[in-house]
């Protein structure tokens, strides 16, 4: 078994490829190589039994040439420095690609939240935000939800930050509950954008979405909404997997029923009565399909398994699901991969809308949010596809990085950074 590749090394490899094709100033590449700031914190949390447990966390700010840094907070036992740096860097390129006035940030706590009670989870959230409070703010660094964090956790964090500041600053974090400064359309935004990217790609390659077979790996927030909207676009979601199982129905799963089922069954697909077959979670690459949506974690499609992919389109709902080695195999197979920094950019885009609404203290309708999201996602997709078709021997990922890095380079130049 090949050793798991460092996520940050993957980012550096992707950026190096794009910089070489663009022939940008070497200083730009140097400035993008390392994050400008990474904070490592350890903080105590009082457990329900009265004991004290110390947790380790991180907050990384990659680059702020375009504006304050932005990125999620994840609670996961495998959170480490390498992962946080990589995710912060990806956010820099994602924000640049979508034309948002943000740089990239990311944070996390090394914890399995399933082991905590609700009260312990609240104390953890408040403890973490106290620890990183000196380097965040609505014009400095704006965190958001990510893996195993949600609007309730974000609300606790905003409340704790208000206690530190002495006044309410709702724009310090996005992904809040609607009744506490959140934006309509935020919950489904990442999955919707992933589905929209797949739809746009299908139009480019002449794939009829009506009846197109879709497999979704990771039926969490992103995967479930990607499935929901792809089904609404006419596609047939034949399989969905998570850590518990893969559920399959060759005639198409009823996504609304599956979402309702998981909501009342520990957020797991196992046992869904609408499936005609239930397989091991790892079987997601064995199902023949037209569109594949990896929406779980990083390093899922590798050199070892990329040959199994039968899809014509991959729309990356997760961050970093495909390794560079796998990318080369997929390109050789003629598979159109819509990279994470484009496909899953709907989340940060609507987070940006939420931040704008917080600063204005004026809130938009859901229709206005979705219309604005469509406009930015379609524009970004067209920009990337144009570069993809203009240059020889590049894939959509390299094209996306080229668009993003060109904007970053121009900002660095006018600011006098290089």
mmCIF file of C-alpha atoms in Angstrom:
data_model
loop_
_atom_site.group_PDB
_atom_site.id
_atom_site.type_symbol
_atom_site.label_atom_id
_atom_site.label_comp_id
_atom_site.label_asym_id
_atom_site.label_seq_id
_atom_site.Cartn_x
_atom_site.Cartn_y
_atom_site.Cartn_z
ATOM 1 C CA UNK A 1 0.000 0.000 0.000
ATOM 2 C CA UNK A 2 1.422 3.374 -1.008
ATOM 3 C CA UNK A 3 2.048 5.787 1.872
ATOM 4 C CA UNK A 4 -0.660 8.442 2.131
ATOM 5 C CA UNK A 5 0.553 11.603 0.418
ATOM 6 C CA UNK A 6 0.827 14.791 2.455
ATOM 7 C CA UNK A 7 -2.103 17.077 1.648
ATOM 8 C CA UNK A 8 0.091 20.138 1.705
ATOM 9 C CA UNK A 9 2.547 18.528 -0.700
ATOM 10 C CA UNK A 10 -0.415 17.869 -3.009
ATOM 11 C CA UNK A 11 -1.336 21.567 -2.904
ATOM 12 C CA UNK A 12 2.254 22.593 -3.659
ATOM 13 C CA UNK A 13 2.400 20.187 -6.586
ATOM 14 C CA UNK A 14 -0.878 21.526 -8.023
ATOM 15 C CA UNK A 15 0.251 25.141 -7.642
ATOM 16 C CA UNK A 16 3.712 24.444 -9.114
ATOM 17 C CA UNK A 17 2.120 22.918 -12.233
ATOM 18 C CA UNK A 18 -0.136 25.942 -12.760
ATOM 19 C CA UNK A 19 2.676 28.453 -12.107
ATOM 20 C CA UNK A 20 4.890 26.743 -14.683
ATOM 21 C CA UNK A 21 2.188 26.896 -17.369
ATOM 22 C CA UNK A 22 1.386 30.538 -16.518
ATOM 23 C CA UNK A 23 5.075 31.497 -16.301
ATOM 24 C CA UNK A 24 4.330 33.870 -13.422
ATOM 25 C CA UNK A 25 6.940 35.791 -11.445
ATOM 26 C CA UNK A 26 8.927 33.436 -9.184
ATOM 27 C CA UNK A 27 8.195 35.746 -6.243
ATOM 28 C CA UNK A 28 4.476 34.945 -6.561
ATOM 29 C CA UNK A 29 5.167 31.219 -6.241
ATOM 30 C CA UNK A 30 7.406 31.844 -3.221
ATOM 31 C CA UNK A 31 4.756 33.946 -1.479
ATOM 32 C CA UNK A 32 2.167 31.226 -2.028
ATOM 33 C CA UNK A 33 4.327 28.340 -0.819
ATOM 34 C CA UNK A 34 3.822 28.796 2.931
ATOM 35 C CA UNK A 35 0.962 30.231 4.990
ATOM 36 C CA UNK A 36 1.616 33.661 6.448
ATOM 37 C CA UNK A 37 0.460 32.606 9.917
ATOM 38 C CA UNK A 38 -0.427 29.388 11.769
ATOM 39 C CA UNK A 39 -1.575 29.381 15.377
ATOM 40 C CA UNK A 40 -1.327 26.192 17.464
ATOM 41 C CA UNK A 41 -3.446 26.202 20.625
ATOM 42 C CA UNK A 42 -4.053 23.924 23.601
ATOM 43 C CA UNK A 43 -7.025 24.717 25.790
ATOM 44 C CA UNK A 44 -8.806 23.075 28.733
ATOM 45 C CA UNK A 45 -12.405 21.877 28.721
ATOM 46 C CA UNK A 46 -14.283 20.818 31.851
ATOM 47 C CA UNK A 47 -15.975 17.469 31.227
ATOM 48 C CA UNK A 48 -19.334 16.436 32.635
ATOM 49 C CA UNK A 49 -17.671 14.253 35.307
ATOM 50 C CA UNK A 50 -15.732 17.252 36.628
ATOM 51 C CA UNK A 51 -12.394 16.270 35.089
ATOM 52 C CA UNK A 52 -10.356 18.596 32.877
ATOM 53 C CA UNK A 53 -9.304 17.522 29.386
ATOM 54 C CA UNK A 54 -6.877 19.513 27.246
ATOM 55 C CA UNK A 55 -7.579 19.694 23.496
ATOM 56 C CA UNK A 56 -5.239 20.715 20.686
ATOM 57 C CA UNK A 57 -6.368 22.998 17.883
ATOM 58 C CA UNK A 58 -5.122 25.069 14.961
ATOM 59 C CA UNK A 59 -5.949 28.175 12.954
ATOM 60 C CA UNK A 60 -4.066 28.808 9.729
ATOM 61 C CA UNK A 61 -4.167 31.987 7.618
ATOM 62 C CA UNK A 62 -2.611 31.287 4.242
ATOM 63 C CA UNK A 63 -2.650 34.554 2.276
ATOM 64 C CA UNK A 64 -4.569 37.822 2.618
ATOM 65 C CA UNK A 65 -3.550 39.735 -0.509
ATOM 66 C CA UNK A 66 -7.204 39.866 -1.652
ATOM 67 C CA UNK A 67 -8.782 40.516 1.741
ATOM 68 C CA UNK A 68 -9.412 38.960 5.168
ATOM 69 C CA UNK A 69 -8.890 35.214 5.403
ATOM 70 C CA UNK A 70 -11.873 32.880 5.320
ATOM 71 C CA UNK A 71 -12.342 29.177 6.002
ATOM 72 C CA UNK A 72 -14.018 26.519 8.062
ATOM 73 C CA UNK A 73 -13.456 24.928 11.451
ATOM 74 C CA UNK A 74 -13.559 21.146 11.658
ATOM 75 C CA UNK A 75 -13.825 18.891 14.705
ATOM 76 C CA UNK A 76 -12.191 15.595 13.765
ATOM 77 C CA UNK A 77 -9.730 13.156 15.399
ATOM 78 C CA UNK A 78 -7.377 13.366 12.394
ATOM 79 C CA UNK A 79 -7.034 17.152 12.317
ATOM 80 C CA UNK A 80 -3.349 18.084 12.112
ATOM 81 C CA UNK A 81 -1.070 20.884 10.929
ATOM 82 C CA UNK A 82 -0.578 19.450 7.427
ATOM 83 C CA UNK A 83 -4.317 19.170 6.804
ATOM 84 C CA UNK A 84 -5.110 22.646 8.121
ATOM 85 C CA UNK A 85 -2.350 24.255 6.019
ATOM 86 C CA UNK A 86 -3.573 22.470 2.890
ATOM 87 C CA UNK A 87 -7.208 23.416 3.434
ATOM 88 C CA UNK A 88 -6.267 27.052 4.116
ATOM 89 C CA UNK A 89 -4.274 27.167 0.882
ATOM 90 C CA UNK A 90 -7.138 25.638 -1.103
ATOM 91 C CA UNK A 91 -9.400 28.355 0.290
ATOM 92 C CA UNK A 92 -7.027 31.042 -1.008
ATOM 93 C CA UNK A 93 -7.341 29.678 -4.551
ATOM 94 C CA UNK A 94 -11.060 28.998 -4.234
ATOM 95 C CA UNK A 95 -11.841 32.567 -3.138
ATOM 96 C CA UNK A 96 -9.623 34.010 -5.861
ATOM 97 C CA UNK A 97 -11.235 31.795 -8.497
ATOM 98 C CA UNK A 98 -14.744 32.964 -7.548
ATOM 99 C CA UNK A 99 -13.695 36.612 -7.406
ATOM 100 C CA UNK A 100 -14.332 36.947 -3.662
ATOM 101 C CA UNK A 101 -12.442 39.586 -1.620
ATOM 102 C CA UNK A 102 -10.960 36.939 0.679
ATOM 103 C CA UNK A 103 -7.804 34.991 1.359
ATOM 104 C CA UNK A 104 -7.724 31.433 2.656
ATOM 105 C CA UNK A 105 -7.961 30.275 6.258
ATOM 106 C CA UNK A 106 -8.764 27.037 8.042
ATOM 107 C CA UNK A 107 -8.999 25.735 11.573
ATOM 108 C CA UNK A 108 -9.760 22.656 13.554
ATOM 109 C CA UNK A 109 -9.678 20.766 16.810
ATOM 110 C CA UNK A 110 -8.303 17.260 17.211
ATOM 111 C CA UNK A 111 -11.378 15.579 18.698
ATOM 112 C CA UNK A 112 -14.042 12.974 18.005
ATOM 113 C CA UNK A 113 -17.203 14.987 18.786
ATOM 114 C CA UNK A 114 -19.259 11.783 18.997
ATOM 115 C CA UNK A 115 -17.528 11.108 22.323
ATOM 116 C CA UNK A 116 -18.771 14.384 23.818
ATOM 117 C CA UNK A 117 -22.102 15.307 25.372
ATOM 118 C CA UNK A 118 -23.924 18.381 24.085
ATOM 119 C CA UNK A 119 -22.732 20.383 27.085
ATOM 120 C CA UNK A 120 -19.121 19.268 26.575
ATOM 121 C CA UNK A 121 -19.360 20.121 22.868
ATOM 122 C CA UNK A 122 -20.518 23.644 23.757
ATOM 123 C CA UNK A 123 -17.630 24.125 26.204
ATOM 124 C CA UNK A 124 -15.210 22.825 23.541
ATOM 125 C CA UNK A 125 -16.544 25.298 20.947
ATOM 126 C CA UNK A 126 -16.314 28.211 23.366
ATOM 127 C CA UNK A 127 -12.839 27.174 24.533
ATOM 128 C CA UNK A 128 -11.520 26.967 20.978
ATOM 129 C CA UNK A 129 -12.859 30.370 19.968
ATOM 130 C CA UNK A 130 -11.340 31.947 23.105
ATOM 131 C CA UNK A 131 -8.004 30.412 22.140
ATOM 132 C CA UNK A 132 -7.984 31.801 18.575
ATOM 133 C CA UNK A 133 -9.789 35.084 19.350
ATOM 134 C CA UNK A 134 -6.652 37.278 19.047
ATOM 135 C CA UNK A 135 -6.257 36.528 15.336
ATOM 136 C CA UNK A 136 -9.886 36.550 14.097
ATOM 137 C CA UNK A 137 -12.473 39.256 13.451
ATOM 138 C CA UNK A 138 -14.922 40.349 10.778
ATOM 139 C CA UNK A 139 -12.176 42.286 8.941
ATOM 140 C CA UNK A 140 -9.313 39.928 9.823
ATOM 141 C CA UNK A 141 -10.271 36.225 9.601
ATOM 142 C CA UNK A 142 -13.805 34.837 9.328
ATOM 143 C CA UNK A 143 -14.239 31.139 10.252
ATOM 144 C CA UNK A 144 -17.243 28.987 9.279
ATOM 145 C CA UNK A 145 -18.581 25.435 9.748
ATOM 146 C CA UNK A 146 -16.811 22.433 8.265
ATOM 147 C CA UNK A 147 -16.642 18.712 9.102
ATOM 148 C CA UNK A 148 -18.578 17.974 12.332
ATOM 149 C CA UNK A 149 -19.412 21.609 13.018
ATOM 150 C CA UNK A 150 -22.822 23.184 12.383
ATOM 151 C CA UNK A 151 -24.883 26.366 12.869
ATOM 152 C CA UNK A 152 -25.454 25.652 16.580
ATOM 153 C CA UNK A 153 -21.717 25.302 17.233
ATOM 154 C CA UNK A 154 -21.073 28.487 15.255
ATOM 155 C CA UNK A 155 -23.735 30.317 17.309
ATOM 156 C CA UNK A 156 -21.950 29.342 20.541
ATOM 157 C CA UNK A 157 -18.689 30.625 19.083
ATOM 158 C CA UNK A 158 -20.206 33.958 18.013
ATOM 159 C CA UNK A 159 -21.725 34.368 21.480
ATOM 160 C CA UNK A 160 -18.383 33.627 23.155
ATOM 161 C CA UNK A 161 -16.586 36.081 20.869
ATOM 162 C CA UNK A 162 -19.169 38.747 21.775
ATOM 163 C CA UNK A 163 -18.348 38.221 25.460
ATOM 164 C CA UNK A 164 -14.653 38.742 24.709
ATOM 165 C CA UNK A 165 -15.248 41.849 22.582
ATOM 166 C CA UNK A 166 -17.950 43.324 24.789
ATOM 167 C CA UNK A 167 -20.312 43.745 21.827
ATOM 168 C CA UNK A 168 -21.955 41.563 19.190
ATOM 169 C CA UNK A 169 -19.928 41.057 16.004
ATOM 170 C CA UNK A 170 -22.054 38.671 13.899
ATOM 171 C CA UNK A 171 -19.760 38.889 10.861
ATOM 172 C CA UNK A 172 -16.878 37.219 12.731
ATOM 173 C CA UNK A 173 -18.174 33.774 11.738
ATOM 174 C CA UNK A 174 -20.504 32.617 8.981
ATOM 175 C CA UNK A 175 -22.773 29.599 8.774
ATOM 176 C CA UNK A 176 -24.900 30.873 11.656
ATOM 177 C CA UNK A 177 -28.552 29.929 12.291
ATOM 178 C CA UNK A 178 -30.978 32.001 10.192
ATOM 179 C CA UNK A 179 -32.445 33.689 13.286
ATOM 180 C CA UNK A 180 -28.977 34.727 14.450
ATOM 181 C CA UNK A 181 -27.516 36.472 11.414
ATOM 182 C CA UNK A 182 -27.310 33.497 9.066
ATOM 183 C CA UNK A 183 -28.070 33.652 5.361
ATOM 184 C CA UNK A 184 -30.878 31.905 3.565
ATOM 185 C CA UNK A 185 -29.453 29.333 1.153
ATOM 186 C CA UNK A 186 -26.225 28.712 3.135
ATOM 187 C CA UNK A 187 -27.011 25.157 4.297
ATOM 188 C CA UNK A 188 -27.466 23.772 0.788
ATOM 189 C CA UNK A 189 -24.978 26.074 -0.976
ATOM 190 C CA UNK A 190 -21.951 23.746 -1.237
ATOM 191 C CA UNK A 191 -23.993 20.793 -2.461
ATOM 192 C CA UNK A 192 -25.965 22.981 -4.838
ATOM 193 C CA UNK A 193 -22.765 24.386 -6.332
ATOM 194 C CA UNK A 194 -21.344 20.871 -6.746
ATOM 195 C CA UNK A 195 -24.484 19.803 -8.603
ATOM 196 C CA UNK A 196 -24.504 22.976 -10.720
ATOM 197 C CA UNK A 197 -20.864 22.401 -11.714
ATOM 198 C CA UNK A 198 -21.720 18.863 -12.820
ATOM 199 C CA UNK A 199 -24.675 20.192 -14.827
ATOM 200 C CA UNK A 200 -22.497 22.791 -16.573
ATOM 201 C CA UNK A 201 -19.857 20.152 -17.338
ATOM 202 C CA UNK A 202 -22.497 17.811 -18.758
ATOM 203 C CA UNK A 203 -23.612 20.558 -21.129
ATOM 204 C CA UNK A 204 -19.999 21.038 -22.304
ATOM 205 C CA UNK A 205 -19.405 17.363 -23.122
ATOM 206 C CA UNK A 206 -22.889 16.685 -24.477
ATOM 207 C CA UNK A 207 -24.040 14.405 -21.652
ATOM 208 C CA UNK A 208 -27.830 14.366 -21.288
ATOM 209 C CA UNK A 209 -28.578 14.797 -17.585
ATOM 210 C CA UNK A 210 -32.003 13.202 -17.930
ATOM 211 C CA UNK A 211 -31.495 9.728 -16.547
ATOM 212 C CA UNK A 212 -27.722 10.165 -16.137
ATOM 213 C CA UNK A 213 -26.496 7.796 -13.402
ATOM 214 C CA UNK A 214 -24.928 9.440 -10.355
ATOM 215 C CA UNK A 215 -22.921 7.939 -7.478
ATOM 216 C CA UNK A 216 -22.337 10.049 -4.356
ATOM 217 C CA UNK A 217 -19.632 9.171 -1.848
ATOM 218 C CA UNK A 218 -20.307 10.844 1.479
ATOM 219 C CA UNK A 219 -23.992 11.521 2.143
ATOM 220 C CA UNK A 220 -23.431 14.358 4.604
ATOM 221 C CA UNK A 221 -24.461 17.961 4.098
ATOM 222 C CA UNK A 222 -22.590 18.422 0.804
ATOM 223 C CA UNK A 223 -23.295 14.997 -0.679
ATOM 224 C CA UNK A 224 -26.982 14.961 0.213
ATOM 225 C CA UNK A 225 -27.700 18.370 -1.305
ATOM 226 C CA UNK A 226 -25.585 17.583 -4.372
ATOM 227 C CA UNK A 227 -27.702 14.455 -4.823
ATOM 228 C CA UNK A 228 -30.918 16.391 -4.235
ATOM 229 C CA UNK A 229 -30.176 19.020 -6.867
ATOM 230 C CA UNK A 230 -28.757 16.577 -9.419
ATOM 231 C CA UNK A 231 -32.006 14.626 -9.094
ATOM 232 C CA UNK A 232 -33.937 17.869 -9.603
ATOM 233 C CA UNK A 233 -31.838 18.514 -12.724
ATOM 234 C CA UNK A 234 -33.091 15.167 -14.072
ATOM 235 C CA UNK A 235 -30.260 12.812 -13.112
ATOM 236 C CA UNK A 236 -30.765 9.445 -11.408
ATOM 237 C CA UNK A 237 -28.809 8.984 -8.167
ATOM 238 C CA UNK A 238 -28.298 5.209 -8.092
ATOM 239 C CA UNK A 239 -25.928 4.953 -5.113
ATOM 240 C CA UNK A 240 -24.944 6.884 -2.009
ATOM 241 C CA UNK A 241 -22.435 5.897 0.635
ATOM 242 C CA UNK A 242 -21.116 6.967 4.028
ATOM 243 C CA UNK A 243 -19.077 5.295 6.786
ATOM 244 C CA UNK A 244 -21.932 2.868 7.527
ATOM 245 C CA UNK A 245 -22.803 1.451 4.083
ATOM 246 C CA UNK A 246 -23.478 2.050 0.407
ATOM 247 C CA UNK A 247 -27.156 2.008 -0.571
ATOM 248 C CA UNK A 248 -28.070 1.246 -4.176
ATOM 249 C CA UNK A 249 -31.114 1.299 -6.412
ATOM 250 C CA UNK A 250 -30.632 0.956 -10.170
ATOM 251 C CA UNK A 251 -33.885 2.876 -10.756
ATOM 252 C CA UNK A 252 -32.676 5.769 -8.623
ATOM 253 C CA UNK A 253 -32.819 6.460 -4.897
ATOM 254 C CA UNK A 254 -35.539 8.786 -3.628
ATOM 255 C CA UNK A 255 -33.220 11.478 -2.267
ATOM 256 C CA UNK A 256 -35.841 13.303 -0.227
ATOM 257 C CA UNK A 257 -36.765 10.044 1.516
ATOM 258 C CA UNK A 258 -33.082 9.196 2.064
ATOM 259 C CA UNK A 259 -32.412 12.634 3.576
ATOM 260 C CA UNK A 260 -35.385 12.208 5.917
ATOM 261 C CA UNK A 261 -34.181 8.708 6.807
ATOM 262 C CA UNK A 262 -30.650 9.789 7.671
ATOM 263 C CA UNK A 263 -31.969 12.715 9.731
ATOM 264 C CA UNK A 264 -33.666 10.221 12.066
ATOM 265 C CA UNK A 265 -31.004 7.453 11.938
ATOM 266 C CA UNK A 266 -27.807 9.054 13.310
ATOM 267 C CA UNK A 267 -27.154 10.684 9.900
ATOM 268 C CA UNK A 268 -26.322 7.268 8.404
ATOM 269 C CA UNK A 269 -27.647 5.621 5.217
ATOM 270 C CA UNK A 270 -27.412 2.033 6.505
ATOM 271 C CA UNK A 271 -30.767 0.266 6.529
ATOM 272 C CA UNK A 272 -32.512 2.675 4.138
ATOM 273 C CA UNK A 273 -35.650 0.813 2.996
ATOM 274 C CA UNK A 274 -35.668 2.492 -0.419
ATOM 275 C CA UNK A 275 -32.489 0.664 -1.451
ATOM 276 C CA UNK A 276 -32.617 -2.593 -3.417
ATOM 277 C CA UNK A 277 -29.053 -3.466 -2.404
ATOM 278 C CA UNK A 278 -26.740 -2.577 0.465
ATOM 279 C CA UNK A 279 -22.962 -2.901 0.072
ATOM 280 C CA UNK A 280 -19.816 -2.049 1.997
ATOM 281 C CA UNK A 281 -18.928 1.689 1.976
ATOM 282 C CA UNK A 282 -15.796 1.015 -0.113
ATOM 283 C CA UNK A 283 -17.928 -0.199 -3.051
ATOM 284 C CA UNK A 284 -18.629 3.336 -4.298
ATOM 285 C CA UNK A 285 -15.988 3.058 -7.029
ATOM 286 C CA UNK A 286 -17.324 -0.289 -8.219
ATOM 287 C CA UNK A 287 -20.659 1.151 -9.354
ATOM 288 C CA UNK A 288 -20.813 2.074 -13.040
ATOM 289 C CA UNK A 289 -22.055 5.643 -13.458
ATOM 290 C CA UNK A 290 -21.963 8.801 -15.576
ATOM 291 C CA UNK A 291 -21.296 11.335 -12.805
ATOM 292 C CA UNK A 292 -19.278 10.682 -9.652
ATOM 293 C CA UNK A 293 -19.471 13.020 -6.657
ATOM 294 C CA UNK A 294 -16.781 12.395 -4.015
ATOM 295 C CA UNK A 295 -18.121 14.398 -1.068
ATOM 296 C CA UNK A 296 -16.367 12.853 1.923
ATOM 297 C CA UNK A 297 -12.734 13.463 2.867
ATOM 298 C CA UNK A 298 -9.341 13.916 1.207
ATOM 299 C CA UNK A 299 -7.257 11.349 -0.721
ATOM 300 C CA UNK A 300 -10.176 9.137 -1.790
ATOM 301 C CA UNK A 301 -9.300 8.660 -5.475
ATOM 302 C CA UNK A 302 -5.675 7.560 -5.722
ATOM 303 C CA UNK A 303 -3.269 5.925 -8.162
ATOM 304 C CA UNK A 304 -4.325 2.568 -6.713
ATOM 305 C CA UNK A 305 -8.051 2.899 -7.471
ATOM 306 C CA UNK A 306 -8.398 5.558 -10.210
ATOM 307 C CA UNK A 307 -8.561 2.841 -12.872
ATOM 308 C CA UNK A 308 -11.924 1.790 -11.415
ATOM 309 C CA UNK A 309 -13.629 5.095 -12.257
ATOM 310 C CA UNK A 310 -16.220 4.684 -15.026
ATOM 311 C CA UNK A 311 -17.785 8.149 -14.792
ATOM 312 C CA UNK A 312 -17.549 10.719 -17.566
ATOM 313 C CA UNK A 313 -17.603 13.579 -15.013
ATOM 314 C CA UNK A 314 -16.280 13.881 -11.468
ATOM 315 C CA UNK A 315 -17.547 16.847 -9.448
ATOM 316 C CA UNK A 316 -15.489 17.189 -6.275
ATOM 317 C CA UNK A 317 -17.765 18.041 -3.367
ATOM 318 C CA UNK A 318 -14.975 17.288 -0.879
ATOM 319 C CA UNK A 319 -11.669 19.111 -0.540
ATOM 320 C CA UNK A 320 -8.744 17.227 -2.050
ATOM 321 C CA UNK A 321 -10.470 13.912 -2.827
ATOM 322 C CA UNK A 322 -8.189 13.214 -5.827
ATOM 323 C CA UNK A 323 -4.404 12.837 -5.620
ATOM 324 C CA UNK A 324 -2.123 14.184 -8.389
ATOM 325 C CA UNK A 325 -1.266 10.630 -9.463
ATOM 326 C CA UNK A 326 -4.951 9.819 -9.811
ATOM 327 C CA UNK A 327 -5.494 13.047 -11.739
ATOM 328 C CA UNK A 328 -3.026 11.902 -14.389
ATOM 329 C CA UNK A 329 -4.821 8.567 -14.774
ATOM 330 C CA UNK A 330 -8.239 10.233 -14.993
ATOM 331 C CA UNK A 331 -6.965 12.675 -17.641
ATOM 332 C CA UNK A 332 -5.620 9.784 -19.699
ATOM 333 C CA UNK A 333 -9.033 8.127 -19.454
ATOM 334 C CA UNK A 334 -10.701 11.297 -20.771
ATOM 335 C CA UNK A 335 -12.682 11.915 -17.584
ATOM 336 C CA UNK A 336 -13.598 15.561 -16.947
ATOM 337 C CA UNK A 337 -12.759 16.357 -13.321
ATOM 338 C CA UNK A 338 -14.298 19.538 -11.928
ATOM 339 C CA UNK A 339 -11.791 20.434 -9.192
ATOM 340 C CA UNK A 340 -12.728 21.098 -5.602
ATOM 341 C CA UNK A 341 -11.738 24.770 -5.720
ATOM 342 C CA UNK A 342 -14.476 25.232 -8.325
ATOM 343 C CA UNK A 343 -17.034 22.495 -7.672
ATOM 344 C CA UNK A 344 -17.484 23.053 -3.935
ATOM 345 C CA UNK A 345 -17.043 26.833 -3.958
ATOM 346 C CA UNK A 346 -20.772 27.435 -3.423
ATOM 347 C CA UNK A 347 -20.313 27.230 0.344
ATOM 348 C CA UNK A 348 -17.719 29.966 0.693
ATOM 349 C CA UNK A 349 -19.590 32.092 -1.848
ATOM 350 C CA UNK A 350 -22.783 32.113 0.219
ATOM 351 C CA UNK A 351 -20.670 32.536 3.358
ATOM 352 C CA UNK A 352 -19.377 35.701 1.677
ATOM 353 C CA UNK A 353 -22.984 36.760 1.049
ATOM 354 C CA UNK A 354 -23.764 36.149 4.736
ATOM 355 C CA UNK A 355 -20.786 38.285 5.788
ATOM 356 C CA UNK A 356 -21.891 41.102 3.455
ATOM 357 C CA UNK A 357 -25.420 40.938 4.899
ATOM 358 C CA UNK A 358 -24.017 41.017 8.446
ATOM 359 C CA UNK A 359 -21.916 44.100 7.706
ATOM 360 C CA UNK A 360 -24.907 45.862 6.098
ATOM 361 C CA UNK A 361 -27.387 44.508 8.665
ATOM 362 C CA UNK A 362 -29.684 44.010 5.683
ATOM 363 C CA UNK A 363 -30.768 40.534 4.600
ATOM 364 C CA UNK A 364 -31.638 39.038 1.206
ATOM 365 C CA UNK A 365 -34.320 36.631 0.074
ATOM 366 C CA UNK A 366 -33.331 33.050 -0.750
ATOM 367 C CA UNK A 367 -34.086 33.711 -4.406
ATOM 368 C CA UNK A 368 -31.632 36.624 -4.428
ATOM 369 C CA UNK A 369 -28.951 34.492 -2.756
ATOM 370 C CA UNK A 370 -29.341 31.638 -5.271
ATOM 371 C CA UNK A 371 -29.409 34.028 -8.244
ATOM 372 C CA UNK A 372 -26.177 35.675 -7.085
ATOM 373 C CA UNK A 373 -24.606 32.262 -6.456
ATOM 374 C CA UNK A 374 -25.576 31.070 -9.943
ATOM 375 C CA UNK A 375 -24.043 34.176 -11.478
ATOM 376 C CA UNK A 376 -20.675 33.741 -9.762
ATOM 377 C CA UNK A 377 -20.483 29.946 -10.180
ATOM 378 C CA UNK A 378 -21.347 30.064 -13.892
ATOM 379 C CA UNK A 379 -18.862 32.881 -14.505
ATOM 380 C CA UNK A 380 -16.089 30.985 -12.693
ATOM 381 C CA UNK A 381 -16.877 27.741 -14.547
ATOM 382 C CA UNK A 382 -16.786 29.500 -17.917
ATOM 383 C CA UNK A 383 -13.480 31.203 -17.070
ATOM 384 C CA UNK A 384 -11.909 27.876 -16.134
ATOM 385 C CA UNK A 385 -13.327 25.995 -19.114
ATOM 386 C CA UNK A 386 -12.040 28.715 -21.455
ATOM 387 C CA UNK A 387 -8.489 28.333 -20.136
ATOM 388 C CA UNK A 388 -8.848 24.527 -20.225
ATOM 389 C CA UNK A 389 -9.674 24.628 -23.945
ATOM 390 C CA UNK A 390 -7.073 27.283 -24.828
ATOM 391 C CA UNK A 391 -4.034 25.463 -23.440
ATOM 392 C CA UNK A 392 -2.800 22.067 -24.547
ATOM 393 C CA UNK A 393 -2.164 19.176 -22.156
ATOM 394 C CA UNK A 394 -3.780 20.663 -19.048
ATOM 395 C CA UNK A 395 -6.786 19.481 -17.088
ATOM 396 C CA UNK A 396 -9.572 21.462 -15.443
ATOM 397 C CA UNK A 397 -7.720 21.529 -12.129
ATOM 398 C CA UNK A 398 -4.657 23.199 -13.586
ATOM 399 C CA UNK A 399 -6.914 25.608 -15.498
ATOM 400 C CA UNK A 400 -8.703 26.541 -12.259
ATOM 401 C CA UNK A 401 -5.419 27.207 -10.468
ATOM 402 C CA UNK A 402 -4.219 29.288 -13.410
ATOM 403 C CA UNK A 403 -7.285 31.541 -13.204
ATOM 404 C CA UNK A 404 -6.907 31.864 -9.419
ATOM 405 C CA UNK A 405 -3.134 32.442 -9.403
ATOM 406 C CA UNK A 406 -3.338 35.058 -12.151
ATOM 407 C CA UNK A 407 -5.696 37.150 -10.000
ATOM 408 C CA UNK A 408 -3.507 36.675 -6.904
ATOM 409 C CA UNK A 409 -0.401 37.660 -8.885
ATOM 410 C CA UNK A 410 -2.052 40.828 -10.170
ATOM 411 C CA UNK A 411 -3.091 41.791 -6.625
ATOM 412 C CA UNK A 412 0.434 41.153 -5.327
ATOM 413 C CA UNK A 413 1.871 43.305 -8.100
ATOM 414 C CA UNK A 414 -0.369 46.324 -7.510
ATOM 415 C CA UNK A 415 0.145 46.095 -3.750
ATOM 416 C CA UNK A 416 3.897 46.052 -4.255
ATOM 417 C CA UNK A 417 4.452 42.598 -2.789
ATOM 418 C CA UNK A 418 6.466 41.511 -5.818
#
